[in-house]
XYZ file of C-alpha atoms in Angstrom:
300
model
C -55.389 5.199 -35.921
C -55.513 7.636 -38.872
C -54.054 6.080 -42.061
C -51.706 8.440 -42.713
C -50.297 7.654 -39.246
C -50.677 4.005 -39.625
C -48.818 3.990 -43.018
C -45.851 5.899 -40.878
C -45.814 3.535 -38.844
C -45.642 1.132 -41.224
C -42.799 2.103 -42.866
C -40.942 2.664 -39.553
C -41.508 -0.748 -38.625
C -40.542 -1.822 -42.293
C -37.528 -0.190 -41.799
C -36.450 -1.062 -38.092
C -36.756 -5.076 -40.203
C -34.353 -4.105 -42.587
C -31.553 -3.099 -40.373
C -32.257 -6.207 -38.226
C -31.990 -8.610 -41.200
C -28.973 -6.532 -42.815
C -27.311 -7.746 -38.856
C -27.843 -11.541 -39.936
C -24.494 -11.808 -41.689
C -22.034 -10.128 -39.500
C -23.468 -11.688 -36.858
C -23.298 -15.029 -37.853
C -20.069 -14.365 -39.318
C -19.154 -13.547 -35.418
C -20.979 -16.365 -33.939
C -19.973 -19.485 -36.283
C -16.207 -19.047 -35.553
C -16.804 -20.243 -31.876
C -20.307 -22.198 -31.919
C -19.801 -24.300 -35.446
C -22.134 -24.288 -38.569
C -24.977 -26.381 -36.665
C -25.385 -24.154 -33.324
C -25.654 -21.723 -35.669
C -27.606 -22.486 -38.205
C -30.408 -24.697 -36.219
C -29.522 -23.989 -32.692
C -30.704 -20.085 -32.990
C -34.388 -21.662 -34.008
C -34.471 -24.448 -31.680
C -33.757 -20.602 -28.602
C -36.638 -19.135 -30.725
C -39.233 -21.763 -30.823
C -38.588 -20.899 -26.626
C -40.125 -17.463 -27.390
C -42.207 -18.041 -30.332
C -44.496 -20.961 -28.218
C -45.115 -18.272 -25.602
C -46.152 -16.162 -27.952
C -48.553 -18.428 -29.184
C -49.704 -19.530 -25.950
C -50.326 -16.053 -24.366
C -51.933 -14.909 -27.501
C -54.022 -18.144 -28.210
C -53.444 -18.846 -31.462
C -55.337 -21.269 -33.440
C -53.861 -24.456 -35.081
C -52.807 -24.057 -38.598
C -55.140 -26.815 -41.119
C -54.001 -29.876 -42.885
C -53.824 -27.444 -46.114
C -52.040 -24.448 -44.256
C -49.356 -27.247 -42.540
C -48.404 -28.188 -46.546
C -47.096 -24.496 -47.150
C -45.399 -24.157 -43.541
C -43.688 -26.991 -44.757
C -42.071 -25.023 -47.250
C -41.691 -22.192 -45.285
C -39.467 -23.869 -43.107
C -37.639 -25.987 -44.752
C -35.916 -21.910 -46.623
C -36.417 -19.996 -43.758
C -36.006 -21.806 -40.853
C -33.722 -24.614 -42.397
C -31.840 -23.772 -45.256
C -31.153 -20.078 -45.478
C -29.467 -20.193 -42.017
C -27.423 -23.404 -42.643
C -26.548 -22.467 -45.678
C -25.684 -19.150 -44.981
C -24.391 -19.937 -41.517
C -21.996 -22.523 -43.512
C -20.925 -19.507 -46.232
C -19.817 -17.390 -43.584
C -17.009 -19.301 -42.334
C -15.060 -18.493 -45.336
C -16.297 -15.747 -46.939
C -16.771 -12.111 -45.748
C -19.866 -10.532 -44.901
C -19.822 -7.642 -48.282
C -19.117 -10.666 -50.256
C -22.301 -12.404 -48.889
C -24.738 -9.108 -48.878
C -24.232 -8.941 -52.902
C -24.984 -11.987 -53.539
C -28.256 -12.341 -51.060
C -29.126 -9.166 -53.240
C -30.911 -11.231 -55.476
C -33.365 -11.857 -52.764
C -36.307 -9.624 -53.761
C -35.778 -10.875 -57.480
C -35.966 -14.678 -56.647
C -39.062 -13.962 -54.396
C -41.171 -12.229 -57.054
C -40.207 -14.491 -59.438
C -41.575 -17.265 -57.566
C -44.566 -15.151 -56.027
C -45.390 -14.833 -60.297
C -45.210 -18.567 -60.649
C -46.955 -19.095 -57.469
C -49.964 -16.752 -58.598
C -49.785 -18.430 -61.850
C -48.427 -15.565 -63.627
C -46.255 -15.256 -66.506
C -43.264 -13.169 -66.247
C -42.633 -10.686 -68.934
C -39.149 -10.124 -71.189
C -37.935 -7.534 -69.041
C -38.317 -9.587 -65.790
C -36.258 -12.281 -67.247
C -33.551 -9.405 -68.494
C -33.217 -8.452 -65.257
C -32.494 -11.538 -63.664
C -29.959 -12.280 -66.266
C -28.820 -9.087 -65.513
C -28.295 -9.134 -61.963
C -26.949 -12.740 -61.878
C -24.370 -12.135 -64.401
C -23.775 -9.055 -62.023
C -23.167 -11.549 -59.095
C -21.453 -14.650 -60.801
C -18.658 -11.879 -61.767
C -18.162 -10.549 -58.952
C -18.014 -14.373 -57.347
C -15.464 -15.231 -60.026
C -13.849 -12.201 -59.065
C -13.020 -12.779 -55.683
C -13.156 -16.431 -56.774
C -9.998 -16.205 -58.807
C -11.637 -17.044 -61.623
C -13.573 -19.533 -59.941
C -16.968 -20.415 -58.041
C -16.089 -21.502 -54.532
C -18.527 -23.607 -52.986
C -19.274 -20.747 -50.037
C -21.091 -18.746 -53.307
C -23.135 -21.920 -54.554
C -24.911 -21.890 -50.756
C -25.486 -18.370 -50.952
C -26.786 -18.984 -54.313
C -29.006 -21.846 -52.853
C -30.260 -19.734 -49.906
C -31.283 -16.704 -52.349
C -33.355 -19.486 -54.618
C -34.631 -21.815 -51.113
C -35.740 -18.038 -49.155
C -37.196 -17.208 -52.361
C -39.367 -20.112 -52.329
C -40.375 -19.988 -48.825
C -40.641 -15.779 -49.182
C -43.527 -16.602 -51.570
C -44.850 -19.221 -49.838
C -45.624 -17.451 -47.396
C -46.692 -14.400 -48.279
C -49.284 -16.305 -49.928
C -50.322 -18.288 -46.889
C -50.018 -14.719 -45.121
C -53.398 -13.746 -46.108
C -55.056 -16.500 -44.393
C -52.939 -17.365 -41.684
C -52.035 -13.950 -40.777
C -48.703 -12.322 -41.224
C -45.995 -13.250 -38.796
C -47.888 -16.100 -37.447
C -46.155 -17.933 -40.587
C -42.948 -17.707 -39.536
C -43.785 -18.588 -35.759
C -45.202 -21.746 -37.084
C -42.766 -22.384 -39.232
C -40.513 -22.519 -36.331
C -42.331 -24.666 -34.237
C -42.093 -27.397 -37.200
C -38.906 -27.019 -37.588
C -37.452 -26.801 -33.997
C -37.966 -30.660 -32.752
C -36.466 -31.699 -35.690
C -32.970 -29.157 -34.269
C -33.122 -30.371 -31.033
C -30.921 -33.381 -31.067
C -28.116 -32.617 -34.027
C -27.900 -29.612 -31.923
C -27.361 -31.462 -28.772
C -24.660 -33.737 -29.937
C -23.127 -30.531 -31.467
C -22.735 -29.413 -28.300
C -19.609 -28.818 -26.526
C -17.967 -27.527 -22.856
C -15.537 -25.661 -25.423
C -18.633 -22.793 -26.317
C -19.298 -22.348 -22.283
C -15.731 -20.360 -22.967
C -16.830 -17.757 -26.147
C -16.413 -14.722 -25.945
C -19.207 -12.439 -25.461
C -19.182 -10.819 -28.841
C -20.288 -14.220 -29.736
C -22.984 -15.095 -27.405
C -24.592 -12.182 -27.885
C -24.568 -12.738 -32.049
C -26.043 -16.040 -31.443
C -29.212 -14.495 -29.179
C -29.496 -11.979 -31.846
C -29.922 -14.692 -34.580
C -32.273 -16.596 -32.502
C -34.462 -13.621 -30.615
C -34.032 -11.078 -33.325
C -33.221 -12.528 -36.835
C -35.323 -15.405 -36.805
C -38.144 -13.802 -35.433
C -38.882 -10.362 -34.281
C -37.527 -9.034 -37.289
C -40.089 -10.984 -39.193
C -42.717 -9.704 -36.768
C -41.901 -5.864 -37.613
C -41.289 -6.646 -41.237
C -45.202 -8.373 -41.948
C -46.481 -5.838 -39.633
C -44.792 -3.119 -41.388
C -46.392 -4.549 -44.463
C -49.667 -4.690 -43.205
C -49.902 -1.552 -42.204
C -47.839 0.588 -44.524
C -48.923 -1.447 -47.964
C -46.850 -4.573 -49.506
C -45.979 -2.157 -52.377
C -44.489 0.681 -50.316
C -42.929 -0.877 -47.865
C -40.922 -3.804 -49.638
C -39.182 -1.114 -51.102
C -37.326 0.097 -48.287
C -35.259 -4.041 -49.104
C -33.485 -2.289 -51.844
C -31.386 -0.667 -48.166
C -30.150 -3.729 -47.144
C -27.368 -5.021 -49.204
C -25.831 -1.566 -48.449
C -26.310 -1.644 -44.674
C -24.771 -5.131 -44.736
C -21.886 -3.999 -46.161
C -21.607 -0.649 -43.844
C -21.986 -2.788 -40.698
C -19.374 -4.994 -42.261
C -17.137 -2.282 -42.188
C -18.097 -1.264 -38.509
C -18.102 -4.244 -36.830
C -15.858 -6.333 -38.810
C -13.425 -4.234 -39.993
C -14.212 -5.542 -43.826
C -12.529 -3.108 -46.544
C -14.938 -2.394 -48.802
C -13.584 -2.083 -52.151
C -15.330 0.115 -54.993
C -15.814 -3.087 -57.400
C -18.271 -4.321 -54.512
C -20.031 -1.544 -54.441
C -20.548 -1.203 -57.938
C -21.933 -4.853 -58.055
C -24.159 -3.755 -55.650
C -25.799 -1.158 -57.089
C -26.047 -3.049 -60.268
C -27.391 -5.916 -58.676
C -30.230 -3.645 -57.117
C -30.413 -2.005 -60.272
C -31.846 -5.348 -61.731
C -34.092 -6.256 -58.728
C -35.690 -3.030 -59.135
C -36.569 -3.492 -62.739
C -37.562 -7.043 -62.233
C -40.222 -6.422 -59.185
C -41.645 -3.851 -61.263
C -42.101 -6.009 -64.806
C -44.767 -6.461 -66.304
C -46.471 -9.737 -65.977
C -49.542 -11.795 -67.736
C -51.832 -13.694 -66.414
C -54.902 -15.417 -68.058
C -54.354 -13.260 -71.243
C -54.009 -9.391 -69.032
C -50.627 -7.385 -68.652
C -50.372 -5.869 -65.406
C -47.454 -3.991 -63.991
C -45.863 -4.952 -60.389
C -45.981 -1.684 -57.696
């Protein structure tokens, strides 16, 4: 495949990621209301770990090592643990553009812990921006808030920080262990640990949902929790990190459209406003400049 091509493709499959993940919210925001915080949150991994192990099998995948099992640790304790309780938890009371600005920070609390990770110092304007775009959030939070934080936006806030962690993780472990083979492992660590609080959470009450919400729970378990991650590190690999982690910027905007479309969310011109801001920020603080070991680079 000609690089040109291959970058294409790249970003196609970088960008086919983004409007999976930017499905997440409304869909949990469907599902919990009839399947609880638990089904949600632990039940969708415990469907993909189903899909993930034949992946694994058919494609004969070797064991991760004693050192590689440390980071998947991490990995799944944000991405397969935290991020969708937490978040799965936030969306029973708060609405789905209320959630997309506030997981705006993503990108932001990644790098920042990619810098740490890499043993990298971040510059002034890195910290600026953070201030900036948390400020950015916390008002908006105390906005809808009524002056205060409700405990729904100290999740979110937990998830951005916990994904962060687990982001860096393992794009760092990436390189070794190859790219969406980190989350499929991560999910087969986490699963059997799911597998009973999701049994007694269980009840002849969900046989009756609704369809809307059957289908957003096999979305969060086929889709969210895994395939998207399998188009967004391919996209990566083939496109370039750089490039096609730009394309994230998208999502806190398509969250908030498909709030509108399927949940019939108002959309007020404050949020948007806080959104932009809030990518704003993240833009400036992926870019900083950084030092490590006494050199200044500058973050494509």
């Amino acid at each position: 495949m000609q690089r040109e091509t291959r970058e294409k493709l790249g970003l196609l499959l970088g960008l086919v990621a983004v409007i999976c993940f930017s499905l997440t919210l409304p869909a949990t925001s469907i599902a919990v209301e009839y399947f609880g915080t638990t089904i949600v949150g632990l039940g969708r991994t415990v469907v993909a770990a189903i899909l993930v192990a034949v992946v694994l099998i058919v494609r004969k995948e070797k064991l991760p090592t004693a050192g590689q099992f440390k980071s998947l640790l991490i990995v799944a304790v944000g991405a397969v643990l935290g991020f969708p309780l937490l978040t799965s938890w936030a969306m029973e009371s708060l609405p789905v553009s209320h959630g997309a600005v506030e997981l705006a920070l993503l990108p932001l609390a990644t790098a920042g812990f990619a810098m740490f990770r890499a043993g990298e110092i971040p510059s002034l304007k890195f910290w600026i921006s953070s201030i900036i775009g948390s400020l950015a959030v916390i008002m908006y939070a105390l906005h809808l808030g009524f002056g205060q934080l409700q405990f729904a936006d100290l999740a979110l806030l937990a998830a951005v920080i916990i994904l962060g962690l687990s982001y860096a993780e393992g794009g760092k472990l990436a390189k070794e262990l190859g790219s969406w083979q980190v989350i499929a492992w991560a999910i087969m660590i986490g699963a059997p640990f799911f597998i009973i609080p999701v049994g007694l959470n269980l009840t002849n009450e969900m046989l009756h949902a609704p369809l809307q919400a059957w289908v957003s729970f096999i979305y969060l378990a086929v889709v969210s929790q895994f395939l998207a991650y399998v188009a967004w590190y391919s996209g990566m690999a083939m496109g370039g990190i750089a490039r096609v982690s730009q394309i994230q910027y998208l999502q806190p905007f398509l969250m908030i459209l498909f709030a509108t479309v399927f949940l019939d969310e108002s959309i007020t011109f404050f949020t948007l406003v806080i959104a932009v801001i809030v990518v704003f920020s993240v833009i400036l603080g992926k870019n900083a400049h950084v030092s490590k070991n006494g050199a200044v680079s500058e973050k494509n």
